[in-house]
Coordinates of C-alpha atoms in Angstrom, one line a residue:
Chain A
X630 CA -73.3 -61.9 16.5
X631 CA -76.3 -59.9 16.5
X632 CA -76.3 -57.7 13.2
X633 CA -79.8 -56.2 14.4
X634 CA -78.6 -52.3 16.3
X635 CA -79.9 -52.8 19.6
X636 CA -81.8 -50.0 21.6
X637 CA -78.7 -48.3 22.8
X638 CA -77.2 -48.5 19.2
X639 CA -80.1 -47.0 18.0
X640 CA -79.8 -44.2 20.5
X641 CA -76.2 -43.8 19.7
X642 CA -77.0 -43.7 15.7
X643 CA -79.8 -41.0 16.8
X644 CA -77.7 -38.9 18.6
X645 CA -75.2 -39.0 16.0
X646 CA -77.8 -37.9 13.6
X647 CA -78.3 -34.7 16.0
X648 CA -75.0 -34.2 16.4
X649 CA -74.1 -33.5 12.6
X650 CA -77.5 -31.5 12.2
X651 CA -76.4 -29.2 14.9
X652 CA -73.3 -29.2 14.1
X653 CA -74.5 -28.3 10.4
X654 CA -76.3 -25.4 11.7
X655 CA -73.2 -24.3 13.7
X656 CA -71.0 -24.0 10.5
X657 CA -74.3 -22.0 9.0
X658 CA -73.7 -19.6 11.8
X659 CA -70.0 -19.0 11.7
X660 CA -70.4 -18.7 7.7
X661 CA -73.0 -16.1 8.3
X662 CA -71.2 -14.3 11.1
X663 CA -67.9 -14.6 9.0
X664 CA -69.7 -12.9 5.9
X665 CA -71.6 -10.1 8.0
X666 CA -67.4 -9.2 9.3
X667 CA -66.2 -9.5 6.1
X668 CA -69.3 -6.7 4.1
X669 CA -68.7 -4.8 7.4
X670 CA -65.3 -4.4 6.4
X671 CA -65.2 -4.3 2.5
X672 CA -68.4 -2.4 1.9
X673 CA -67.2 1.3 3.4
X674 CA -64.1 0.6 1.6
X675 CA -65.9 0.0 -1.6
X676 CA -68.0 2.8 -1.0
X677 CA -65.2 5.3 -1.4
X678 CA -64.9 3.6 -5.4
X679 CA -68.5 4.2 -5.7
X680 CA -69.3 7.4 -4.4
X681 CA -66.5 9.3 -7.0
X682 CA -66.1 8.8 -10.8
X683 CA -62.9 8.4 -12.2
X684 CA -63.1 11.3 -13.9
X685 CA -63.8 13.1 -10.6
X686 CA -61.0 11.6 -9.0
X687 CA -58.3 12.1 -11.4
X688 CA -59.5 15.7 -11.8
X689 CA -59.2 16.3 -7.8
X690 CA -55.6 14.7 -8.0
X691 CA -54.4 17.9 -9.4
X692 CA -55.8 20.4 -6.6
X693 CA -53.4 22.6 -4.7
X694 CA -54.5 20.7 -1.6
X695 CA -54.4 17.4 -2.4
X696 CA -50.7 17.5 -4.5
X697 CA -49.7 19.7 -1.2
X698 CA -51.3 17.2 1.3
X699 CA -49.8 13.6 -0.8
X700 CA -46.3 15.1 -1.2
X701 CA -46.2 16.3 2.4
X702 CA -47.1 13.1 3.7
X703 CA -44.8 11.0 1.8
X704 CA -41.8 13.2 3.0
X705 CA -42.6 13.2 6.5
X706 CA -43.4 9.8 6.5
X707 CA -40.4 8.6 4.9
X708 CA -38.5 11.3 7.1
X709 CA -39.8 9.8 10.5
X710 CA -39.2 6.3 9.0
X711 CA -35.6 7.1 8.3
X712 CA -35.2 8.2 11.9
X713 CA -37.3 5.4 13.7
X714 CA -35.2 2.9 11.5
X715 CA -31.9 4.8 12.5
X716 CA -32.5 5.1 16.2
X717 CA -34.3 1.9 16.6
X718 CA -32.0 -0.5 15.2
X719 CA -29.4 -0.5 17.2
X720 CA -32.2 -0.4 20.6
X721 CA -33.8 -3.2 19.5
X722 CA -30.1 -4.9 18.7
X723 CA -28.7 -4.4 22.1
X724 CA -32.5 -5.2 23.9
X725 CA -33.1 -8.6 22.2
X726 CA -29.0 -9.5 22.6
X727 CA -27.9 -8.1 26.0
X728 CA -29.9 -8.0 29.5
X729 CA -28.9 -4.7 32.0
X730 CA -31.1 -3.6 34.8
X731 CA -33.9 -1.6 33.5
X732 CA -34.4 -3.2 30.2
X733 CA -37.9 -4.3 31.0
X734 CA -38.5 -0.2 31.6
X735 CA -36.9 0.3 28.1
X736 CA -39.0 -2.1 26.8
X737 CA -42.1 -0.6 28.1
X738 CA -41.3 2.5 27.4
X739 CA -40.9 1.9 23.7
X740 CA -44.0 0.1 23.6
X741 CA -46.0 3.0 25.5
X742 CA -47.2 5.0 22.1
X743 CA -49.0 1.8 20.7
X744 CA -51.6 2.3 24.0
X745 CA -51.2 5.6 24.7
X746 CA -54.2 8.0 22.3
X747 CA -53.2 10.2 20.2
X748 CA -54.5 13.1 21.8
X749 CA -52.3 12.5 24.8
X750 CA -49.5 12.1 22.1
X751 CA -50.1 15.7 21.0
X752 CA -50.7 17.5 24.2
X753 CA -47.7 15.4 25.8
X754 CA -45.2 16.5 22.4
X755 CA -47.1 20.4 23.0
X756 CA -46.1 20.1 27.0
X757 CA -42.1 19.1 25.8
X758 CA -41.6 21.0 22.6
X759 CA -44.5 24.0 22.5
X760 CA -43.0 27.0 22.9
X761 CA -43.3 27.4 26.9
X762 CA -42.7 23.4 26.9
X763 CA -39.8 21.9 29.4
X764 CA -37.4 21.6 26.3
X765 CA -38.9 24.1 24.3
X766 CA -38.5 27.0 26.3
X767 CA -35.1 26.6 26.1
X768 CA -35.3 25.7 22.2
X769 CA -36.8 29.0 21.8
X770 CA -34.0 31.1 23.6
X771 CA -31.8 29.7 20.6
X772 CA -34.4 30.9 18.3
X773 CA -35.8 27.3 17.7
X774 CA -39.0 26.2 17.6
X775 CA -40.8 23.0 16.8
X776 CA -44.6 23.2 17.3
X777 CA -46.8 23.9 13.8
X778 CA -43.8 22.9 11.7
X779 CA -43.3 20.6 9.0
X780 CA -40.7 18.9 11.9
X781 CA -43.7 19.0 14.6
X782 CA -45.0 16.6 11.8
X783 CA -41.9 14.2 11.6
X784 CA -41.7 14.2 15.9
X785 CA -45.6 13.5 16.1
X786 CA -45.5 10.8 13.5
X787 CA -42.2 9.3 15.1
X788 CA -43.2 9.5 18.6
X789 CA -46.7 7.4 17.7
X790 CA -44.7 4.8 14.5
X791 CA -41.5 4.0 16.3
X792 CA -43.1 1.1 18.6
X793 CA -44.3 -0.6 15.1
X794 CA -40.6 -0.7 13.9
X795 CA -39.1 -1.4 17.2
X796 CA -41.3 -4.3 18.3
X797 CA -40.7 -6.3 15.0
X798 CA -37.3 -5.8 14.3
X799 CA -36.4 -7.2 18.2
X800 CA -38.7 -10.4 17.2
X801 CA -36.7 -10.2 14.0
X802 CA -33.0 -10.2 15.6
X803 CA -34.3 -12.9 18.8
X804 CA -35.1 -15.2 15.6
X805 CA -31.4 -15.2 14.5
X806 CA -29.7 -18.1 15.8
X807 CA -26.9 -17.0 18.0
X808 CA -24.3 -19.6 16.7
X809 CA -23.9 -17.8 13.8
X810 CA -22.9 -14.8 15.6
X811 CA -20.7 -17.0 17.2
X812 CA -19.5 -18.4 14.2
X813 CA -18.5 -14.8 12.6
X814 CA -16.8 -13.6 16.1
X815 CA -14.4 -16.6 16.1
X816 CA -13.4 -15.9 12.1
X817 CA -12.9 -12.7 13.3
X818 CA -15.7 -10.2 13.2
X819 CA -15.8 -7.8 15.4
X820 CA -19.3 -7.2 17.3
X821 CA -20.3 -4.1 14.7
X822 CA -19.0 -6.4 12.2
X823 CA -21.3 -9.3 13.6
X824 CA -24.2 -7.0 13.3
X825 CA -24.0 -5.7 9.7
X826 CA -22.8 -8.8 8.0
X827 CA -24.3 -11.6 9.5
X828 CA -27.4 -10.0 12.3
X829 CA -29.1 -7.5 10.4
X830 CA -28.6 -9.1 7.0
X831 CA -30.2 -12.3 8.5
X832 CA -33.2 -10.1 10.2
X833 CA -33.6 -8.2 6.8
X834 CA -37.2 -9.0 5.8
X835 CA -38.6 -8.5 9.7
X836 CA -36.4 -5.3 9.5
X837 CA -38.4 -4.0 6.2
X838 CA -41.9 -5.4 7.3
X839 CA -41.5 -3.2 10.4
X840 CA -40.4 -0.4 8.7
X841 CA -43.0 -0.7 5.9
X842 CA -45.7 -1.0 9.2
X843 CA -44.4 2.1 10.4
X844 CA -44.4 4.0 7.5
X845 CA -47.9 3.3 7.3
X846 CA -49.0 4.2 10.6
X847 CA -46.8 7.8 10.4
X848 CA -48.4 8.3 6.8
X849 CA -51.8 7.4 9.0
X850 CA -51.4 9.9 11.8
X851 CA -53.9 12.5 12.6
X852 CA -54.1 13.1 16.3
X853 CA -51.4 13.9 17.8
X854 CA -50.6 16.0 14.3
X855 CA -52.9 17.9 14.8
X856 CA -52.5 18.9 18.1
X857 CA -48.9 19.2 17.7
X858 CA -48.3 20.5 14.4
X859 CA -51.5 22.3 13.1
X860 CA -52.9 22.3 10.1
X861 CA -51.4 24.6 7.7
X862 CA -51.8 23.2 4.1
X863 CA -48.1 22.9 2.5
X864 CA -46.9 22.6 6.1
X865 CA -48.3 20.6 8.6
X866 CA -51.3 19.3 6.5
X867 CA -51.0 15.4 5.9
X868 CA -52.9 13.5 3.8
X869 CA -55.2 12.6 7.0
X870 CA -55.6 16.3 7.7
X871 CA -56.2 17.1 4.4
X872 CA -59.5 14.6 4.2
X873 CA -60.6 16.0 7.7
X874 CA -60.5 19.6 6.5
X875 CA -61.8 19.0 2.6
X876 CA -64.5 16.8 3.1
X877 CA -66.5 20.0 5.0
X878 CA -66.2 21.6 1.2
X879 CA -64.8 19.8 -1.7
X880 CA -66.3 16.1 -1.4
X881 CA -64.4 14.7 -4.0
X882 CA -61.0 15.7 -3.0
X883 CA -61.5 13.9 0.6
X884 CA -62.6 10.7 -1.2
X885 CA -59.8 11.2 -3.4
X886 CA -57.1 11.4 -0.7
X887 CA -59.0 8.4 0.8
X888 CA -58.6 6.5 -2.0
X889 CA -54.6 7.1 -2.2
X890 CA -54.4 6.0 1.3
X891 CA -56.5 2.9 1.0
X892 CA -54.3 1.9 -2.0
X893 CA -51.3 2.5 -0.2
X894 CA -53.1 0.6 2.6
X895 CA -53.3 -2.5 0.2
X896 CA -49.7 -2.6 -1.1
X897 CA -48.4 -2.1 2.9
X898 CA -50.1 -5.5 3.6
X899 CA -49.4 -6.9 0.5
X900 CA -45.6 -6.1 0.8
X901 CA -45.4 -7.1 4.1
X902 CA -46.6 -10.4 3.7
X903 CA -44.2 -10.9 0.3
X904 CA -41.1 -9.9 2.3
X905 CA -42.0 -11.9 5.9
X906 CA -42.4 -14.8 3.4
X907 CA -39.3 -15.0 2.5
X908 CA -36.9 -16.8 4.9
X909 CA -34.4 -18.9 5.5
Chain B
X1177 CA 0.9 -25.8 22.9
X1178 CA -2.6 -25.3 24.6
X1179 CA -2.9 -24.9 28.2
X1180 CA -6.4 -24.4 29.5
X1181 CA -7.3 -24.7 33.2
X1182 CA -10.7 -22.6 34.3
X1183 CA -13.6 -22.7 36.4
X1184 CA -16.9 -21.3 35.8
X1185 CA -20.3 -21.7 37.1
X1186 CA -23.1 -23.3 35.3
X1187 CA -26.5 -23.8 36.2
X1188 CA -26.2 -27.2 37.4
X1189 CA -22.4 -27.7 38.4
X1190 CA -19.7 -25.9 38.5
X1191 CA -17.1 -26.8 35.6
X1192 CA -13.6 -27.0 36.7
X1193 CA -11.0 -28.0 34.7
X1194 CA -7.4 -28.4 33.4
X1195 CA -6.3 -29.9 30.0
X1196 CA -3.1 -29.2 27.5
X1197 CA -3.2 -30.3 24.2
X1198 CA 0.3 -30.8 22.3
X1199 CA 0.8 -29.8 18.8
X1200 CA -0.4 -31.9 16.2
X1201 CA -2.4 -33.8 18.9
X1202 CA -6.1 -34.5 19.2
X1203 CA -7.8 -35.0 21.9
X1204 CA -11.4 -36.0 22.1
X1205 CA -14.0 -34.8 24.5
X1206 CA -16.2 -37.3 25.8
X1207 CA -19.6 -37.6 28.5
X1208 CA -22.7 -37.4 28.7
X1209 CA -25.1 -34.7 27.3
X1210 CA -24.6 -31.7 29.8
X1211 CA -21.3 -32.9 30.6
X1212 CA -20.1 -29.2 30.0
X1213 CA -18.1 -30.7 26.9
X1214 CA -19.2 -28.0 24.5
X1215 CA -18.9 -25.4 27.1
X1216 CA -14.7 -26.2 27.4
X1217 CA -15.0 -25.1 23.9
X1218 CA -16.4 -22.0 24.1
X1219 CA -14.1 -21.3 26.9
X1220 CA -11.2 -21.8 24.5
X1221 CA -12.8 -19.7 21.7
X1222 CA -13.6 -17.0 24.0
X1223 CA -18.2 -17.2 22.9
X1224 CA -17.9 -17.8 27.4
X1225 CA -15.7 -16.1 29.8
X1226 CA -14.0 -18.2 32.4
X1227 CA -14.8 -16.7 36.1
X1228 CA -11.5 -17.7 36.9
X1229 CA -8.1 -19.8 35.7
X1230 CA -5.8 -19.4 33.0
X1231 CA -5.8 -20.3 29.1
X1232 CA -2.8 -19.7 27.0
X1233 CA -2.2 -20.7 22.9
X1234 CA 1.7 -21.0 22.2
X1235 CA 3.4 -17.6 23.6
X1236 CA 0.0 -16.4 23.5
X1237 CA -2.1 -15.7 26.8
X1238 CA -5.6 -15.5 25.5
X1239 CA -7.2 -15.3 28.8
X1240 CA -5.9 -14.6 32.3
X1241 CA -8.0 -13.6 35.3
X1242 CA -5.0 -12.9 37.9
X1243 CA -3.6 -10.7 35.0
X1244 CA -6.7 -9.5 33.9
X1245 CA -6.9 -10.5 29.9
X1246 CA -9.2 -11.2 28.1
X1247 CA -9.1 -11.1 24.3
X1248 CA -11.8 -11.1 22.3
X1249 CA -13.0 -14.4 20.2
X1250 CA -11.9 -12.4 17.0
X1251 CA -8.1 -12.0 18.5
X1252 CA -8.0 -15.4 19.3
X1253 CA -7.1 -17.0 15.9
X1254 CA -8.8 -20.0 16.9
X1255 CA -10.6 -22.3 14.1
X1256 CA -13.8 -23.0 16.1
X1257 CA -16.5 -25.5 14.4
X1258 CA -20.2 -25.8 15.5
X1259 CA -22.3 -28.9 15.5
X1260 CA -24.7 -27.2 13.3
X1261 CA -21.7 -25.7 11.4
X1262 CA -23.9 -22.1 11.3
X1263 CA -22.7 -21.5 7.8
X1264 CA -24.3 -18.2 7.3
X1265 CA -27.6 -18.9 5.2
X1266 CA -27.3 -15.9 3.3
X1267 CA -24.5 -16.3 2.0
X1268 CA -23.2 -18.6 -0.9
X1269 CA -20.5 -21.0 -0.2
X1270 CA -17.2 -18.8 -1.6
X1271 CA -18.7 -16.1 0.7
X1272 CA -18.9 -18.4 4.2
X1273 CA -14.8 -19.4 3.0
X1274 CA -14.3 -15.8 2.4
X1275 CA -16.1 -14.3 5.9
X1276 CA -12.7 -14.4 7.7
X1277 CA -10.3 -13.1 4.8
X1278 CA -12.9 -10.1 4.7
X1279 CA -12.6 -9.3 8.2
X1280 CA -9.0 -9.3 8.3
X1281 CA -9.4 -7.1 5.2
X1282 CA -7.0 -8.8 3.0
X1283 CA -7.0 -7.4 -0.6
X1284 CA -9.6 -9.0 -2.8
X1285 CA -7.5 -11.0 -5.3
X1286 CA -5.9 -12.3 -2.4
X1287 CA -9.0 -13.4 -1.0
X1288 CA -10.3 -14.6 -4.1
X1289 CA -7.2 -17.1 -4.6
X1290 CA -7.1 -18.7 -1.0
X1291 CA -10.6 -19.2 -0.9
X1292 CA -10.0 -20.9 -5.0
X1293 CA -7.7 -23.1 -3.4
X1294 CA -9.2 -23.8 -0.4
X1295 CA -12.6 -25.2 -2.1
X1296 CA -10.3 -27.0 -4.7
X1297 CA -9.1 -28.8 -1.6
X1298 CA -12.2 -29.9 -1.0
X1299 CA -13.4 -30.3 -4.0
X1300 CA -16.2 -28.2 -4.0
X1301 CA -14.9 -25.7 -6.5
X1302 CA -18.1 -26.1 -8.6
X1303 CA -20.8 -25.2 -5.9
X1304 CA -18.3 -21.5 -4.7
X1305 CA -21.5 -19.9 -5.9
X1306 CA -24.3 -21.9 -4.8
X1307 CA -25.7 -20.7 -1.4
X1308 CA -25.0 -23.0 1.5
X1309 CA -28.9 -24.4 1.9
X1310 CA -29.0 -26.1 -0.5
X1311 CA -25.6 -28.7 0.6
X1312 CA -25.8 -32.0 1.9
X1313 CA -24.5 -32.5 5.2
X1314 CA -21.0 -33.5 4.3
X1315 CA -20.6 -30.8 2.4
X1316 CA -21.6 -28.4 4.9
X1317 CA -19.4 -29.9 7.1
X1318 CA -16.5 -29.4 4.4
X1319 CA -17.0 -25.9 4.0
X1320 CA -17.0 -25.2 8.0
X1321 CA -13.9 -26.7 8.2
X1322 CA -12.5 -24.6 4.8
X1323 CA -14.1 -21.5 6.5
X1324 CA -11.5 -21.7 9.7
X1325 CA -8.9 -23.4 8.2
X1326 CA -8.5 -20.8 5.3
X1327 CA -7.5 -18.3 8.3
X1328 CA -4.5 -20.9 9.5
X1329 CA -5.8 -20.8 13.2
X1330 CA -3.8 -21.8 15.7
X1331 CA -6.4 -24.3 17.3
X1332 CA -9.3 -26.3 16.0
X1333 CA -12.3 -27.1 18.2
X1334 CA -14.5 -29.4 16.6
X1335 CA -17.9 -30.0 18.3
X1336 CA -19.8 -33.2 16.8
X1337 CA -17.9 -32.8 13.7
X1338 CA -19.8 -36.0 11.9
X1339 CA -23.0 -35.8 13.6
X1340 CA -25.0 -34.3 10.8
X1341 CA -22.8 -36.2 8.1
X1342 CA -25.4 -38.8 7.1
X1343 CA -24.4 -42.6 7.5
X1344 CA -23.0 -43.9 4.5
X1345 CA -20.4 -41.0 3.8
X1346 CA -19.2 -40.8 7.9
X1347 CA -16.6 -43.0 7.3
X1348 CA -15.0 -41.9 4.1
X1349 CA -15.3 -38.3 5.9
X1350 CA -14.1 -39.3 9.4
X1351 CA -10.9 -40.7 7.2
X1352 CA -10.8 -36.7 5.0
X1353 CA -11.1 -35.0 8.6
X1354 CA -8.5 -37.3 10.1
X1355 CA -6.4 -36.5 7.4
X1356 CA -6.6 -32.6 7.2
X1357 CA -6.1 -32.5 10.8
X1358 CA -3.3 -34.0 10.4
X1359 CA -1.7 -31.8 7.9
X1360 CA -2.3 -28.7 10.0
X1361 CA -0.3 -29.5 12.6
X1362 CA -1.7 -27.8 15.6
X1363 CA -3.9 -28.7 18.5
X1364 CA -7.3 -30.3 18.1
X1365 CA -10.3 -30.6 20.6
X1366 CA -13.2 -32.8 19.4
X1367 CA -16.1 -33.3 21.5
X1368 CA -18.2 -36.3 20.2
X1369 CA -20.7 -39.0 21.3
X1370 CA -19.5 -41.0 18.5
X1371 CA -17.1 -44.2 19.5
X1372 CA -16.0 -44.4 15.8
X1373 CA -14.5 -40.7 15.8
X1374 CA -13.0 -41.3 19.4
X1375 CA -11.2 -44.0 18.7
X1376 CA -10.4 -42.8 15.2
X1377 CA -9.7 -39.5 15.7
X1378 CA -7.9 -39.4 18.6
X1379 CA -4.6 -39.5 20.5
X1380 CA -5.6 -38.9 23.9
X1381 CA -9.2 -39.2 24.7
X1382 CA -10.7 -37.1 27.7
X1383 CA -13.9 -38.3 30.2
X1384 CA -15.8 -35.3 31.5
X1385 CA -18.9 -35.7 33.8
X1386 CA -20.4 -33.0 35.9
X1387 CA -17.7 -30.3 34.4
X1388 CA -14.6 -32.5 35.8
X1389 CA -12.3 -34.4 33.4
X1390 CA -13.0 -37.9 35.7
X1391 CA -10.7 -39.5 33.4
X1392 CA -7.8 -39.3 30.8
X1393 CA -5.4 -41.0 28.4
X1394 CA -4.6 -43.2 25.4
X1395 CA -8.0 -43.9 23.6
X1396 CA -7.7 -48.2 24.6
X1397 CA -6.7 -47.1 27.8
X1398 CA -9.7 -45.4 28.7
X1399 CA -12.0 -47.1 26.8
X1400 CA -11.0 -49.8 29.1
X1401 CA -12.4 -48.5 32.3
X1402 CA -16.0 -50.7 32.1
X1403 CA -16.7 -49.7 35.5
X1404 CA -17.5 -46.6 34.4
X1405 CA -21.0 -46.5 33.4
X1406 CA -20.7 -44.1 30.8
X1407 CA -17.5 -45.7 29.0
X1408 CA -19.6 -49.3 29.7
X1409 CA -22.6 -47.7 27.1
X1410 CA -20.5 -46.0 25.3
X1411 CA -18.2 -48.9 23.6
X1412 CA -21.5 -51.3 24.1

C-alpha cells in the first residue's frame, strides 16, 4: 500500500483544512452575533440600576404615587388572575377533553387577545362597557358603570392575560394521560371528582406557570388600561401608568417602578421554570 | 353472572360480540394487537359505550340500548385493571388503595383499616406511604389489584396483568394473581399475549380477531386449533 497521500488525498486533506477554518470563522460569527443580542438585551436593563442610587430609589418607594401605583397593581393583577384562573379552568378542561362543533371557534377566540393590540383592546372594552357601549348602556340604566374604574382595570387586564392562562393550562390537562381518568371513574369518581383529584392535581405545575404568566402580563398592561380605565392615581393608575405619567416629572420614581417590575419580571421566569420542572 | 353481547364501530372493524362469564370463572382474551380485546373491556367498565347490545352483571343491567341504560363507569362496581396500572403518580401508595373508599365517602377510620389490611395482604404494608414511582413493576401491579379489590367489585378485568412484571418474579406473581382471583369468587376477563397466563389463568379461553370471538373453550381445546395462524405463533 502506498503510504505516500496521493494528489486527490492531498486535495481532500486541503479542503478539510478550509473547511474547519471557515467553519472556525462561522462559530466567531454566531459568538459575536449571540453577544451583540445578549448586551442588546441586558444593557437597558442594567441601565435602569445605573441611572438611580439606592438611596434615590428607596427614598421614591415611599411617594404617594409609587405606594398608590405598586398596591394598585398587585390587587388588580391578582384580581384578574383569580378570575382568568376561575373561568378558565374548567374552558380549557372541557376543550382539551371533549370535541363539540365549534370548539376550533372557541379556541380562536380565546387565543384572539394574544394578536389583537392593545389599543383595539381598549377601544373594543370602551365600545362594550363605556357608558353609551352595547352592554353598558344598559349597565348604566341600573346605575352601573365600568369605564375609569378600578374594575375597568381588572376587565382590561383580563380581557388581554386570560389567553396566557388558558393556552397553558389546556397543554397542561392534554399531557395527563387519560387512563388515569379512567382509572379513578371505574373506582368510582365521578367526572368533577376525576377533575379535582386526579386532572387538575396532575396538571398542577402547568396550571401555576400559566397563572404566574398571566399575572405578569395583567401586572404589565398599559394599553388597553389606559384607554379603558384612565389614569387616575389610587384608581386606575398601575404600576405601567404610573412610569408613563412620572417619568415627564419625577425621574427617579419611574426608574423606581421600573425597577419593581423588572424584579418581579425575574422571579416570574425564575418561578416558572422551578414549577414546569417539576413533574412526574 | 356476566352477560355481555354489543356491537360498536371502530375504525377499522366493526366489533361484534357475545360472551358470559360464570362466577368464579376466568376467561382469557386472546388475538392479535388490534383485535379489539382491550376494547371488550372498556365496554364492560363503561370508559366506551356500546352503539348497541346488552350487558348485564348479576341482577344488574349495566347497559341496555333497547331500554335505554346506561350507568356510569363509577355505578358499575366493576374492578377494572390497566396494562399500565395508572396508579395515580401523585399519590402515595395507601392513597391509590384508598381513591375508591374516598369516593364512596366511607368514614376515615374505616378507610384507614381496609386499606391496613388490604396492603398487609399484599405485603406491602411498609411502603403505604411511599409514592407509587418509585415501585417496581410487581409491586405496582399488586397495588392496582388492592386498589379495585378493596371496593369488592363485582367483576375484574385484567388487561396484560403481567406484562410489565419483570421476568424472574412473573411466575411467582402469575401463581399470587391466580390465587386472589380465586378467593374473590366472581367473574374474571383477562386479556393477554402471554401463553403462560392463558393457560395458567384460565378456565375458558377466548380467540378474538377483527372484533369477532372466532373461537372458544377449554384452554387445551383451543390451543389445539394449529390451523389457526394466530394460535400456531402463539403456543410456538
Amino acid at each position: 500500500m502506498d503510504s505516500t497521500p496521493s494528489r486527490q488525498g492531498r486535495e481532500v486533506l486541503r479542503h478539510a483544512g478550509r473547511a474547519r477554518l471557515s467553519r472556525g470563522f462561522l462559530t466567531l460569527f454566531v459568538a459575536a452575533l449571540l453577544v451583540l443580542f445578549l448586551l442588546f438585551v441586558t444593557l437597558p436593563v442594567v441601565s435602569l440600576f445605573l441611572r438611580i442610587s439606592p438611596e434615590a430609589f428607596f427614598r421614591s418607594l415611599a411617594e404617594p404615587v409609587v405606594i398608590d401605583a405598586l398596591s394598585l397593581s398587585l390587587t388588580t393583577a391578582t384580581a384578574s388572575t383569580a378570575i382568568v384562573v376561575l373561568l378558565g379552568t374548567p374552558l380549557a378542561l372541557v376543550n382539551a377533553r371533549h370535541d363539540y362543533p365549534g370548539r376550533a371557534l372557541v379556541d380562536t377566540l380565546t387565543d384572539l387577545p394574544i394578536v389583537l393590540p392593545p389599543a383595539v383592546a381598549g377601544i373594543a372594552l370602551l365600545m362594550a362597557f363605556g357608558r353609551r357601549g352595547v352592554v353598558g348602556q344598559y349597565l348604566n340604566e341600573f346605575g352601573i358603570s365600568i369605564a375609569f374604574t378600578t374594575a375597568a382595570v381588572i376587565l382590561a387586564q383580563v380581557f388581554v392575560a386570560s389567553p396566557f392562562y388558558i393556552r397553558q393550562a389546556r397543554a397542561s390537562f392534554e399531557a395527563v394521560d387519560r387512563h388515569y381518568e379512567d382509572a379513578a371513574r371505574t373506582l368510582g369518581a365521578s367526572p368533577a371528582t376525576v377533575a379535582l383529584r386526579v386532572t387538575i392535581p396532575l396538571a398542577w405545575g402547568g396550571l401555576v406557570s400559566g397563572a404566574i404568566l398571566s399575572f405578569a402580563r395583567a401586572l404589565g398592561e398599559f394599553g388597553a388600561t389606559i384607554m379603558f380605565a384612565g389614569n387616575y392615581q389610587g384608581r386606575t393608575r398601575t404600576m405601567p401608568l404610573a412610569i408613563y405619567t412620572t417619568m415627564q416629572g419625577d425621574m427617579d420614581a419611574a426608574i423606581s417602578l421600573a425597577i419593581i417590575l423588572v424584579v418581579i419580571s425575574f422571579v416570574v421566569i425564575a418561578a416558572v421554570k422551578v414549577i414546569t420542572r417539576r413533574n412526574y | 353472572m356476566l352477560e355481555f353481547r354489543a356491537v360498536r364501530k371502530l375504525r377499522d372493524f366493526v366489533l361484534d360480540l357475545a360472551l358470559s362469564v360464570l362466577p368464579g370463572e376466568t376467561l382469557v382474551l386472546i388475538g392479535e394487537n388490534g383485535a379489539g380485546k382491550s376494547t371488550v373491556l372498556n365496554l364492560i367498565s363503561g370508559i366506551l359505550t356500546p352503539d348497541e347490545g346488552e350487558i348485564t352483571l348479576g341482577d344488574r343491567v349495566l347497559f341496555s340500548s333497547e331500554e335505554r341504560i346506561n350507568l356510569h363507569p363509577e355505578n358499575r362496581n366493576i374492578g377494572h385493571l390497566f396494562q399500565s396500572y395508572a396508579l395515580f403518580p401523585h399519590m402515595t401508595v395507601a392513597e391509590n388503595v384508598a381513591f375508591g373508599l374516598r369516593c364512596r365517602k366511607l368514614p376515615e377510620p374505616e378507610i384507614k383499616r381496609a386499606v391496613a389490611e388490604q396492603l398487609e395482604t399484599i405485603n406491602l404494608s411498609e411502603l403505604a406511604d411511599v409514592n407509587v414511582g418509585r415501585l417496581s413493576g410487581g409491586q405496582r401491579q399488586r397495588v392496582a389489584l388492592a386498589r379495585a379489590l378493596v371496593l369488592d367489585p363485582d367483576l375484574l378485568l385484567l388487561d396484560e396483568p403481567l406484562a410489565a412484571v419483570d421476568m424472574r418474579s412473573q411466575a411467582a406473581m402469575r401463581r399470587e394473581l391466580r390465587e386472589r382471583i380465586r378467593k374473590t369468587g366472581i367473574p374474571c376477563i383477562v386479556v393477554t399475549h402471554s401463553l403462560r397466563d392463558a393457560v395458567e389463568l384460565g378456565d375458558r379461553l377466548g380467540l378474538m380477531e377483527d372484533g369477532h370471538l372466532v373461537a372458544g373453550g377449554r384452554p387445551e381445546e383451543v390451543l389445539r386449533m394449529r390451523e389457526n395462524r394466530f394460535i400456531a405463533s402463539f403456543v410456538g
